[in-house]
Coordinates of C-alpha atoms and ligand atoms in Angstrom, one line a residue:
X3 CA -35.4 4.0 8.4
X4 CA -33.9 0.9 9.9
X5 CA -32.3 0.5 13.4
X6 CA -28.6 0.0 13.9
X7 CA -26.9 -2.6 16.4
X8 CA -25.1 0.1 18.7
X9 CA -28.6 1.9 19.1
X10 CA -29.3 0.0 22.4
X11 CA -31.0 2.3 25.7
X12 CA -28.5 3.7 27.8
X13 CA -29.7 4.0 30.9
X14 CA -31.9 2.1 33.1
X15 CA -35.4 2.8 33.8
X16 CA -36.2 1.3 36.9
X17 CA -39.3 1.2 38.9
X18 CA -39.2 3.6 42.3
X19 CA -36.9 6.2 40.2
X20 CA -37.0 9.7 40.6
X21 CA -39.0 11.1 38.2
X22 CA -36.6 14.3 37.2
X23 CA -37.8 17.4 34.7
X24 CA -35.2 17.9 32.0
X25 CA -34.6 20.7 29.6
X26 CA -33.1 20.5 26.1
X27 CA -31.8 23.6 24.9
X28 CA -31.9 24.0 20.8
X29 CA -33.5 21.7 18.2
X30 CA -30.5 20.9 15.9
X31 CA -29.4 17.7 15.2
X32 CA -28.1 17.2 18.9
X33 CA -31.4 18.6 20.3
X34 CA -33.4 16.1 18.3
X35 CA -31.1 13.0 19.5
X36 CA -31.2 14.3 23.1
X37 CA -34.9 14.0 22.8
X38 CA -35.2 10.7 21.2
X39 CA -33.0 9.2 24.3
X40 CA -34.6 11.0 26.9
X41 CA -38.2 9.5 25.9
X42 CA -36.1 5.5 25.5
X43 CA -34.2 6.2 28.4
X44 CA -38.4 7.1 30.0
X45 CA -37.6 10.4 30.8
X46 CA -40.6 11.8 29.2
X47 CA -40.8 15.1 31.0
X48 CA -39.1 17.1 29.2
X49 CA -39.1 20.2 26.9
X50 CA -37.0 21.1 23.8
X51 CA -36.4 24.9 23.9
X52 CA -36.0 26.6 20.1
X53 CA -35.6 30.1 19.7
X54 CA -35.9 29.5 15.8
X55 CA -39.6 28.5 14.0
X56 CA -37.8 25.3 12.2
X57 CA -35.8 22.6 13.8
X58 CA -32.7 22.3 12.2
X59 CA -29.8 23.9 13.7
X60 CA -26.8 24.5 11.2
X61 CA -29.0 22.9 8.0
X62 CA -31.5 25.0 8.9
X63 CA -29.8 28.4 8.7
X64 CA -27.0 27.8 6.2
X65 CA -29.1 27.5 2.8
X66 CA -26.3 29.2 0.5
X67 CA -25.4 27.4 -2.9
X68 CA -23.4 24.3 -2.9
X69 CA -23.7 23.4 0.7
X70 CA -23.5 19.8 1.7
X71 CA -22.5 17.9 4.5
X72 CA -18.4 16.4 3.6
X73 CA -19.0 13.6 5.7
X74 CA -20.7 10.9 3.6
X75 CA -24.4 10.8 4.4
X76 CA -24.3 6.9 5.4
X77 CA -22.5 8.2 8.1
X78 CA -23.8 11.5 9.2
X79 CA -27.0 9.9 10.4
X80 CA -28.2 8.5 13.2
X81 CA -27.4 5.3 14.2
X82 CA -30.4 4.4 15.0
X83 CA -32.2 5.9 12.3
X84 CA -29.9 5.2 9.1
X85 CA -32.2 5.5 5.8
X86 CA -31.7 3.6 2.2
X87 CA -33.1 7.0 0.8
X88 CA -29.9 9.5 0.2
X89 CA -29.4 10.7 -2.8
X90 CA -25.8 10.9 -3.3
X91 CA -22.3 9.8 -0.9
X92 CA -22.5 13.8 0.3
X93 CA -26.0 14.4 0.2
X94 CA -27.2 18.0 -0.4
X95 CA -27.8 20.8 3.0
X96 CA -31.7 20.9 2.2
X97 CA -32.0 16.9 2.4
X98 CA -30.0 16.4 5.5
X99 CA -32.4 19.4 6.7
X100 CA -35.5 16.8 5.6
X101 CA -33.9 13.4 7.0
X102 CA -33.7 15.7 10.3
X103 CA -37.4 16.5 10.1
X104 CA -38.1 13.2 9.3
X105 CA -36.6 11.5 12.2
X106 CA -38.2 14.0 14.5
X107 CA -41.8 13.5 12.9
X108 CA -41.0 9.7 13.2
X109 CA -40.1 9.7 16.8
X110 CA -42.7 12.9 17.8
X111 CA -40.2 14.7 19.1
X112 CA -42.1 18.2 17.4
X113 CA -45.0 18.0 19.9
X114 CA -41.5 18.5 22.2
X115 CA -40.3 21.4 21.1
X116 CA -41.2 24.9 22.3
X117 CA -40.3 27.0 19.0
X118 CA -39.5 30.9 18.8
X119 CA -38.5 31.4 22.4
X120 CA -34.8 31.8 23.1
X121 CA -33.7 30.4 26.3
X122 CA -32.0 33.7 27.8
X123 CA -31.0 32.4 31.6
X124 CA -30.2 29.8 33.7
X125 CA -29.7 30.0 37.3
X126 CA -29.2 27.1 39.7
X127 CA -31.1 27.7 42.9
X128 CA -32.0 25.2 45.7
X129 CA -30.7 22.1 43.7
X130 CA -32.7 23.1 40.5
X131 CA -32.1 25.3 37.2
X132 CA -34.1 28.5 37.0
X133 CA -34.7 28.5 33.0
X134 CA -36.0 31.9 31.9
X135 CA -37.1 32.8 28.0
X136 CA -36.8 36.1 26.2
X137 CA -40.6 35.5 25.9
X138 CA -40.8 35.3 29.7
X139 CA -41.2 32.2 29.9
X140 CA -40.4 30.3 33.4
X141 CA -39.0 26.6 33.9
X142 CA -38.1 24.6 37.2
X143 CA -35.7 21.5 35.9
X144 CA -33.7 19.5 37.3
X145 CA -31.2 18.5 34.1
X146 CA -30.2 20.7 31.4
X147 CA -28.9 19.2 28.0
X148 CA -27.3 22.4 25.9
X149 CA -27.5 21.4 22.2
X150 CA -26.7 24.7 20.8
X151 CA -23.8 23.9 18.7
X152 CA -20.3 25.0 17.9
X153 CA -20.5 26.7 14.4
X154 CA -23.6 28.9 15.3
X155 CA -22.1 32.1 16.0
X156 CA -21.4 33.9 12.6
X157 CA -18.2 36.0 12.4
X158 CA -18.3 39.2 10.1
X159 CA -14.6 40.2 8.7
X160 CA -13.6 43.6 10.1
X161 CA -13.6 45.4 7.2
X162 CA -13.2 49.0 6.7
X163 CA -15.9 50.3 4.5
X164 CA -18.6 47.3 4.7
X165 CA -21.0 49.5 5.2
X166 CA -20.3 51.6 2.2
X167 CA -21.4 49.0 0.4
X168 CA -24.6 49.9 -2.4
X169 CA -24.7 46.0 -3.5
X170 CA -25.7 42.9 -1.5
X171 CA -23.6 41.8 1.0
X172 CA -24.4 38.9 3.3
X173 CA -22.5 36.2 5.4
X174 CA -22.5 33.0 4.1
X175 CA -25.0 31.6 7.0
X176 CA -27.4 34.4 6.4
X177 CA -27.8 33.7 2.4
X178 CA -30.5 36.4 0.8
X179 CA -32.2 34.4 -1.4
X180 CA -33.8 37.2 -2.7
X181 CA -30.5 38.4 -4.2
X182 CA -30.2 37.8 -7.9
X183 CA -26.7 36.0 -8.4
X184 CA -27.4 34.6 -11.8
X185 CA -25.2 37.0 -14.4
X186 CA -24.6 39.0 -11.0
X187 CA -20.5 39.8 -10.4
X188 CA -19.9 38.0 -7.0
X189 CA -17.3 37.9 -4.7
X190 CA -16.7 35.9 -1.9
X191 CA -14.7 36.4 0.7
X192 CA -12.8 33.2 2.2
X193 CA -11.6 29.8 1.3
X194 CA -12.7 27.4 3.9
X195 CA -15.2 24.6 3.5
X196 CA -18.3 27.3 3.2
X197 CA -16.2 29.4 0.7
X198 CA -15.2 26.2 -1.4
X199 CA -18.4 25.2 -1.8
X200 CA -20.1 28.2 -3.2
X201 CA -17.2 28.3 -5.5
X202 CA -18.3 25.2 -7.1
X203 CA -21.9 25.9 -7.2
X204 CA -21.9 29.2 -8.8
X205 CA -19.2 30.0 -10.7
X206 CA -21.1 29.3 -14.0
X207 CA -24.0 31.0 -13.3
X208 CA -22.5 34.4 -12.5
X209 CA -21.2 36.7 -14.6
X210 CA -17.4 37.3 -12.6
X211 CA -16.4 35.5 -9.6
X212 CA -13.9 37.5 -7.1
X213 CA -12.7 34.7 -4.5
X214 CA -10.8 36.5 -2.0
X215 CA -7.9 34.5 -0.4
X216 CA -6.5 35.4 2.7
X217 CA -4.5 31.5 3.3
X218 CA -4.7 28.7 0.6
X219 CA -5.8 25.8 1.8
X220 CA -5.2 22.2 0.9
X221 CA -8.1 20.6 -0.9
X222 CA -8.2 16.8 -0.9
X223 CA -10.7 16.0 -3.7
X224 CA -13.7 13.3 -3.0
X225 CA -16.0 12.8 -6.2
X226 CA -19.7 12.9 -5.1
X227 CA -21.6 10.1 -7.1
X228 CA -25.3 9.6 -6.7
X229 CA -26.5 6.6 -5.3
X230 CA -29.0 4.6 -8.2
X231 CA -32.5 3.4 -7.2
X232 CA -31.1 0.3 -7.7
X233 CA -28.4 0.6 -4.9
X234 CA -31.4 2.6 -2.7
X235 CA -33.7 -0.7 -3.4
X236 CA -30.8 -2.6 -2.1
X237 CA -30.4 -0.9 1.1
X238 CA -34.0 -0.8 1.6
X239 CA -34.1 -4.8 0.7
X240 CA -31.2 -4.9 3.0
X241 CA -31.0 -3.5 5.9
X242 CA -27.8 -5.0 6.8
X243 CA -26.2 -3.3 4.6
X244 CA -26.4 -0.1 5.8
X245 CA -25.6 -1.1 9.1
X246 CA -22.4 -2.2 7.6
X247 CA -21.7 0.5 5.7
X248 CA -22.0 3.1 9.0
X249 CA -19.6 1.0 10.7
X250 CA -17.3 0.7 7.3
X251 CA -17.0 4.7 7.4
X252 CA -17.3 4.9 10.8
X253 CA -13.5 2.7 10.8
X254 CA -12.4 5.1 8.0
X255 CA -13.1 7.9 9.8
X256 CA -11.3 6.4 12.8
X257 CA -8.0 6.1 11.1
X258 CA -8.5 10.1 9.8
X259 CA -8.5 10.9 13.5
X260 CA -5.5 8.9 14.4
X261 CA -3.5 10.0 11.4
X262 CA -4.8 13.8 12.7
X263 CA -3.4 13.7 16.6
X264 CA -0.1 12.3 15.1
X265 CA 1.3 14.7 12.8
X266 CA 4.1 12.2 12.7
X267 CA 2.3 9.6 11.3
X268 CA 2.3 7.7 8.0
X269 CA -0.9 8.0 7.6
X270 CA -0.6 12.2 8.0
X271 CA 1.9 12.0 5.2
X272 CA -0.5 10.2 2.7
X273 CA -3.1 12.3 3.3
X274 CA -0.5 15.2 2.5
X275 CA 0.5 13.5 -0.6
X276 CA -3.5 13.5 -1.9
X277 CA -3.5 17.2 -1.1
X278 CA -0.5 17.7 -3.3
X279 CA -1.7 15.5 -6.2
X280 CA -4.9 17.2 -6.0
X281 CA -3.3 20.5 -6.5
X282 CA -0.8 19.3 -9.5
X283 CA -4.0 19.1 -11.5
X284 CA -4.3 22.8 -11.4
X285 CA -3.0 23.5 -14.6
X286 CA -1.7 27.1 -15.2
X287 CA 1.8 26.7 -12.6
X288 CA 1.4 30.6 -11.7
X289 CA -2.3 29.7 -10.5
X290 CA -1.5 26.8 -8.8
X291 CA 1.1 28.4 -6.6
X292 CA -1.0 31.1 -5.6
X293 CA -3.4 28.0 -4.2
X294 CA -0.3 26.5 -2.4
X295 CA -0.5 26.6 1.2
X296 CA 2.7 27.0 3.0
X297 CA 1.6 25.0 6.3
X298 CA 0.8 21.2 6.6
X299 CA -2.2 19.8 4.9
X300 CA -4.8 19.3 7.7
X301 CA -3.5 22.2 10.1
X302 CA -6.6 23.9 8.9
X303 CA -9.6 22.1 9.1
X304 CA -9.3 19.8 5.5
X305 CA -11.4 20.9 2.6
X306 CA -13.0 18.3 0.7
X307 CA -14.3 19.1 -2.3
X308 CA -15.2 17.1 -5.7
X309 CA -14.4 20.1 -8.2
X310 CA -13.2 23.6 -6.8
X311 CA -9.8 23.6 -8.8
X312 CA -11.9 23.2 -11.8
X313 CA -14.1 25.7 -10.5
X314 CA -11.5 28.3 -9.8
X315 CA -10.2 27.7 -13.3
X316 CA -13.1 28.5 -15.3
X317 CA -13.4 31.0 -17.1
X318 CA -15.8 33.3 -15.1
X319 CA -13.8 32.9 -11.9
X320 CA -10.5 35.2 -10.5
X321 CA -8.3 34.0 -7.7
X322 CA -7.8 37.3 -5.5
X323 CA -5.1 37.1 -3.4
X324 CA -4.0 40.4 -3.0
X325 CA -5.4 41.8 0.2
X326 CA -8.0 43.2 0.6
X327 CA -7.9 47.1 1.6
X328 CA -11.6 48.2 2.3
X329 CA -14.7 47.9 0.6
X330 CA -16.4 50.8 -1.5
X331 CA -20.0 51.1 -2.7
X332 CA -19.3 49.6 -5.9
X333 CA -16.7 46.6 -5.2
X334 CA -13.6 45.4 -3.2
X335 CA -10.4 47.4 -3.7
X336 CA -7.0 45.3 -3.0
X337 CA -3.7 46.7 -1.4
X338 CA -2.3 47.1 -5.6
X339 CA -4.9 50.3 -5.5
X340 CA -7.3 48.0 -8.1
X341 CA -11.0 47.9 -7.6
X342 CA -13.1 44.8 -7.8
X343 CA -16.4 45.9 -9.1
X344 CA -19.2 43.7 -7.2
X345 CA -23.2 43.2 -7.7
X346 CA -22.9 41.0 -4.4
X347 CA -20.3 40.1 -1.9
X348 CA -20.9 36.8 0.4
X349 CA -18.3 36.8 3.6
X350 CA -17.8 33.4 3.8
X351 CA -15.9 34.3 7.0
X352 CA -16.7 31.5 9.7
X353 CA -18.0 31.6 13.0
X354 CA -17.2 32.7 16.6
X355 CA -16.4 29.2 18.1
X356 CA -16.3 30.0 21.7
X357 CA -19.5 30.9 22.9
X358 CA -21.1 27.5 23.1
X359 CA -24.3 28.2 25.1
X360 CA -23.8 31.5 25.5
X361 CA -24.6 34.0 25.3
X362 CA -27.4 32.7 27.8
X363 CA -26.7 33.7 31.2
X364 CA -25.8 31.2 33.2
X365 CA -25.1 31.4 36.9
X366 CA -24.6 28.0 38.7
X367 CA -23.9 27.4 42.2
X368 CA -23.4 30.5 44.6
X369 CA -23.9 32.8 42.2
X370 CA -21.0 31.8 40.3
X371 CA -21.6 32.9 36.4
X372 CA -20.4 30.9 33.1
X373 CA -18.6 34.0 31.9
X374 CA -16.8 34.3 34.8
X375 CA -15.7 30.6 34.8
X376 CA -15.0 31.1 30.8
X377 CA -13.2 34.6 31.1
X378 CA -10.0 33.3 29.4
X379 CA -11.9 30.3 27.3
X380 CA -14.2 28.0 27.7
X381 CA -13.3 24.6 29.1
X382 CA -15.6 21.4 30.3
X383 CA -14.5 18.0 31.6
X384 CA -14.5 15.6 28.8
X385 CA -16.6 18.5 27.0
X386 CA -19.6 17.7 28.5
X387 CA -19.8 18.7 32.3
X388 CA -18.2 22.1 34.3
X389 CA -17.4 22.0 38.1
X390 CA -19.9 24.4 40.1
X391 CA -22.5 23.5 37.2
X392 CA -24.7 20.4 38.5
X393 CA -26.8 18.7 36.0
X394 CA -26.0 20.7 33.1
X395 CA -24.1 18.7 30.4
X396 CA -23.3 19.8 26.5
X397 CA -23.0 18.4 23.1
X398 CA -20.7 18.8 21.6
X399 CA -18.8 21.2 24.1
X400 CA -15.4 22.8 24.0
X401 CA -12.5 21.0 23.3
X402 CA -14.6 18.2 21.8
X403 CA -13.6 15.7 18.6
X404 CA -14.9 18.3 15.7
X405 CA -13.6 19.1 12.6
X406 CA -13.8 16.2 9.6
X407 CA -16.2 13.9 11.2
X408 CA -19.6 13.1 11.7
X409 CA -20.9 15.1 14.5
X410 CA -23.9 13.0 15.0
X411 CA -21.3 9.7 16.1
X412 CA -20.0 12.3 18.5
X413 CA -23.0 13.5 19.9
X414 CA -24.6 9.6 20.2
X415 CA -21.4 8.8 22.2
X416 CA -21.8 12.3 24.8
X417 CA -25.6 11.4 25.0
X418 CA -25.1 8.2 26.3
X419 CA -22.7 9.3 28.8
X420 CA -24.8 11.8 30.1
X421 CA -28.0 9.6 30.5
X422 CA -25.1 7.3 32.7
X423 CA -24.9 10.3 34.8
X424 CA -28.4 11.2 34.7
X425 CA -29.0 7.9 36.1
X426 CA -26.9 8.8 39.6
X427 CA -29.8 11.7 40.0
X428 CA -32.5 8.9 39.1
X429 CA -31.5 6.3 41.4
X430 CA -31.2 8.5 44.0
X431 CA -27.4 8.1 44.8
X432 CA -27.5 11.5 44.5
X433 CA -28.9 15.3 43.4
X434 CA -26.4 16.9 42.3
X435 CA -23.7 16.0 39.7
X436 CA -20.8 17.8 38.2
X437 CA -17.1 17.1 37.4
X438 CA -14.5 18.2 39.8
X439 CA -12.3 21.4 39.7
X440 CA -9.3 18.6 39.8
X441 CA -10.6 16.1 37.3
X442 CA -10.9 19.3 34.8
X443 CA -7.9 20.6 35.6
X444 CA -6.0 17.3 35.4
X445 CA -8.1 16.4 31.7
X446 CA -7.1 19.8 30.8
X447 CA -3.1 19.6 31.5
X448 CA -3.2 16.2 29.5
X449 CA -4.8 17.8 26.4
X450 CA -2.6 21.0 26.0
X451 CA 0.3 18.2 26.5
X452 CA -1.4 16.0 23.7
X453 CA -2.6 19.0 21.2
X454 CA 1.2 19.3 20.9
X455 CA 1.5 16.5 18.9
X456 CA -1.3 17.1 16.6
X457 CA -1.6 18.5 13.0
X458 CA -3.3 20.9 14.4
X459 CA -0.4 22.5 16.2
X460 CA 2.1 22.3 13.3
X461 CA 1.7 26.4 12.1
X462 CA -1.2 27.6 10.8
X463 CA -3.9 30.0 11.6
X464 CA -7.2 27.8 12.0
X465 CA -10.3 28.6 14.4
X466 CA -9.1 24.9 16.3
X467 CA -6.9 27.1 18.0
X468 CA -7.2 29.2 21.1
X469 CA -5.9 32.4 22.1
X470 CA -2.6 30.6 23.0
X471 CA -2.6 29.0 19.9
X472 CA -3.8 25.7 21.6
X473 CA -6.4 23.5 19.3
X474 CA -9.5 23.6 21.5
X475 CA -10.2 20.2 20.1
X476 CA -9.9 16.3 21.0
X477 CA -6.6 15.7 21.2
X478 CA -6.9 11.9 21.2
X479 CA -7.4 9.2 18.9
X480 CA -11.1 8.9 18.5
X481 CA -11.4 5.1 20.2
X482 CA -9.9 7.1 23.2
X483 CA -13.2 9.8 22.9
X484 CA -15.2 6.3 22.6
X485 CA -13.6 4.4 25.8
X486 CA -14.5 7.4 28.1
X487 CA -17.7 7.5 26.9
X488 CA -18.3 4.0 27.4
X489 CA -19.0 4.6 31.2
X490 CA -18.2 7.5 33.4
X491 CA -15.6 7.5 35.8
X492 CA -17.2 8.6 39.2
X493 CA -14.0 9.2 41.0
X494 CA -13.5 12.4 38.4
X495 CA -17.7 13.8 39.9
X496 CA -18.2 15.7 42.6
X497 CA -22.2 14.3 43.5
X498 CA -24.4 15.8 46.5
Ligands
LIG520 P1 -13.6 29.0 8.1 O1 -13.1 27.7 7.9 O2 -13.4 29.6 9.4 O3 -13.0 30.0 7.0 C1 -13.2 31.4 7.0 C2 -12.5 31.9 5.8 O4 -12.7 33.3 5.8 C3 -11.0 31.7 5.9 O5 -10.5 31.5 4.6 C4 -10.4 33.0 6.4 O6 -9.1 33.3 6.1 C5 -11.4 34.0 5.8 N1 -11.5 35.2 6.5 C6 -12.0 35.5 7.7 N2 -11.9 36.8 8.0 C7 -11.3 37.4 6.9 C8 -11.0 38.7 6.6 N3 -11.2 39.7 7.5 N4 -10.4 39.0 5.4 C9 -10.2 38.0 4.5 N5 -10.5 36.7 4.8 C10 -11.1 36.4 5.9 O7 -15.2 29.1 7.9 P2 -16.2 28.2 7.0 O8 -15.6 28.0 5.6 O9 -17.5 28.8 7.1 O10 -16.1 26.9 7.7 C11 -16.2 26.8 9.1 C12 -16.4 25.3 9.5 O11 -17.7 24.9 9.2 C13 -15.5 24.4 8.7 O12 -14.2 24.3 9.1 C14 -16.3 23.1 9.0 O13 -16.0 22.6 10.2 C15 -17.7 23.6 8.9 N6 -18.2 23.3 7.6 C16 -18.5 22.1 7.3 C17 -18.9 21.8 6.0 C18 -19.1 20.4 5.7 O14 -19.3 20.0 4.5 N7 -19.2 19.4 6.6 C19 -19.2 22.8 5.1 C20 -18.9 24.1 5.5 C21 -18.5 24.4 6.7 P3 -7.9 32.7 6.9 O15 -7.8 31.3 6.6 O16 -6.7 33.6 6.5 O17 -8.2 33.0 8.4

């Protein structure tokens, strides 16, 4: 693995600090970064609570068919740790699972973790947070980093007669390996990123293939080419190289997120105009207008996918898009009275995306709880820190940039900006740190103004949006996101 330029310390780590006790909450791939810049930073005490066996996070518990990372693997690595070794431009879930091990056998954060115990509460009393596990285990620290991710929570379709059901039925992030698919009649449920994905991983090794459409989505396709040994020798060879390539896709990716806060933009259109070339290769016209969306391309979160029109046009699959009326024990009947007859049925249904770190209880100062503050939705000043909440900071929080980019870039930029504020408690300017009720409010007024203007907000049904129909994301060009994270601006804290 070789070191990138922007990988520098964040924080300083001079003599007479105050030694602080920090706690990491999951072992994904924010948990593992959190660690790595807590021990460069020299905050060495500190532990990384897991309540799964594995580290891992999202590649460790979606293992179904087809799954890959769509942001291409030169990019969806560390910075610091970028490797000659992938196999392909979207590498594969279970080798994005062993490049995480990897890095955290490389920079020991294992001997770190505490595995199998779930972090169930955090209280903050006299200045410090009360961490409690389901296995009764008992912490004192005095800075909480919550890595527990965004899409964590699965979400099961509410649909009459699930139960009924005498064949296999799993959600997509809860993949029974034990069930037989090969020559098995599948259907799957969904047609988001998850659902696309299967598609083109099993259609010709099952017997039928049901894909139940609720919405089309656009489809922008991105061939997936394996990388040579002689192009991995080179990179080895060459460090530099890879270097330049992160910060190559790193600018692509940049003008993605511009084009996707202005749905006005040129660069919106072209991407719309990929979508629709993309679909014209669908070749039967009465197929291909069942897979036309009827909402902007992007509104949804943008499928990428190297092959699911051909998928959905071979001869073992079937386009559903009548809906669905309830499930029976032997299949999937559709409002036209017909009855899908199904060996295994996968909801490829998504995830709850607002519980963030809950559903740990967590009560910060005078007794206030997270629920109560998040009754309508959850919100956090620049995503990272909540008024009333001292010394607890997220990655990749609400309202954060997610969607199609590389979550790691994200989380590199919040980390750093935490170990800035960290630094107030370790210098002693102060013990307690949080954003201000005005600085949220004020950071929140500008983003429902801005999310206005994105693609997000043009008329879709997506999970970006809230229950106003607000996208709970970063509404900003992403070199905005990478300015504020730069260096924090004190006047928006509240410090004790
Ligand atoms: P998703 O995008 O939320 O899609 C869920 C699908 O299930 C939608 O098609 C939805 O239909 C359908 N659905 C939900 N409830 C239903 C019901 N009761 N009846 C019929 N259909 C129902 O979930 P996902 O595909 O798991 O993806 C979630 C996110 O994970 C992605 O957006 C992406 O951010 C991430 N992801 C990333 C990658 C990657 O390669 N980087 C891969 C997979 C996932 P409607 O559209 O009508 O709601």
């Amino acid at each position: 693995m070789s070191d990138h330029p922007a990988s520098a310390p964040h924080t300083s780590r001079g003599a007479g600090a105050r030694p602080l006790r920090c706690a990491v909450i999951g072992a994904g791939m924010a948990g593992i970064l959190a660690a790595i810049k807590l021990t460069e930073a020299g905050l060495t005490d500190f532990t990384v609570y897991e309540k799964a066996d594995r580290l891992g996070g999202t590649w460790r518990e979606n293992t179904y068919p087809g799954i890959a990372c769509d942001v291409p693997s030169h990019l969806y690595s560390y910075s610091f740790a970028l490797t000659p070794e992938w196999s392909h431009r979207f590498s594969a879930g279970d080798e994005i699972q062993r490049y995480l091990e990897q890095v955290a056998a490389d920079y020991d954060v294992r001997s770190r973790i505490r595995f199998g115990d779930e972090v169930r509460s955090l209280r903050f009393e006299d200045g410090r947070w009360a961490l409690a596990t389901a296995a009764g285990h008992h912490d004192t620290v005095d800075v909480v980093i919550a890595a527990t991710g965004v899409l964590h929570h699965p979400k099961l379709p509410d649909l009459d007669g699930l139960a009924d059901f005498r064949g296999a039925a799993f959600h997509s992030a809860r993949w029974d390996h034990e069930v037989e698919i090969d020559g098995a009649r599948v259907g799957v449920v969904g047609t988001g990123s998850t659902a696309v994905q299967i598609t083109g991983a099993i259609v010709d090794r099952v017997a039928h293939l049901s894909l139940f459409q609720r919405t089309a989505q656009w489809v922008v396709q991105q061939e997936n080419p394996a990388y040579s040994d002689a192009e991995r020798s080179e990179f080895q060879r060459e460090p530099a190289q890879l270097a330049a390539l992160y910060d190559e896709l790193s600018d692509q990716f940049g003008v993605f997120a511009r084009a996707v806060v202005d749905a006005a933009s040129p660069e919106m259109r072209f991407i719309e105009q990929a979508c629709r070339e993309n679909l014209d290769t669908v070749r039967d016209p009465e197929l291909r207008e069942r897979l036309r969306p009827d909402y902007r391309a992007a509104c949804k979160r943008l499928v990428v996918s190297p092959n699911f029109y051909e998928a959905i046009q071979h001869p073992n699959a079937e386009l559903v898009t009548e809906p669905i009326e309830r499930v029976e024990a032997t299949g999937v009947r559709t409002r036209d009275g017909r009855l899908h007859e199904l060996d295994v049925l996968v909801l490829a249904t998504g995830f709850r995306v607002d519980a963030f770190l809950r559903p740990i209880r967590v009560v910060g100062r005078d007794g206030v709880t997270l629920d109560d503050v998040w009754a309508d939705r959850p919100s956090a000043y620049l995503s990272i820190t909540i008024p009333g909440f001292p010394n607890l900071f997220m990655l990749n929080g609400p309202n954060g940039p997610v969607g199609n980019f590389s979550l790691i870039e994200v989380a590199e930029l919040q980390v750093g900006y935490i170990l800035q504020l960290v630094d107030q408690l370790r210098g002693e300017a102060c013990t307690e740190i949080c954003a201000t009720a005005a600085a949220l409010d004020e950071f929140e007024a500008a983003r429902v103004v801005a999310a206005r203007n994105t693609i997000w907000s043009t008329g879709c049904r997506s999970w970006y949006l809230d229950d106003r129909g607000i996208p709970m994301v970063w509404p900003w060009p992403f070199e905005r996101f990478r300015a504020e994270m730069a260096a924090p601006d004190l006047a928006a804290y509240e410090r004790r």
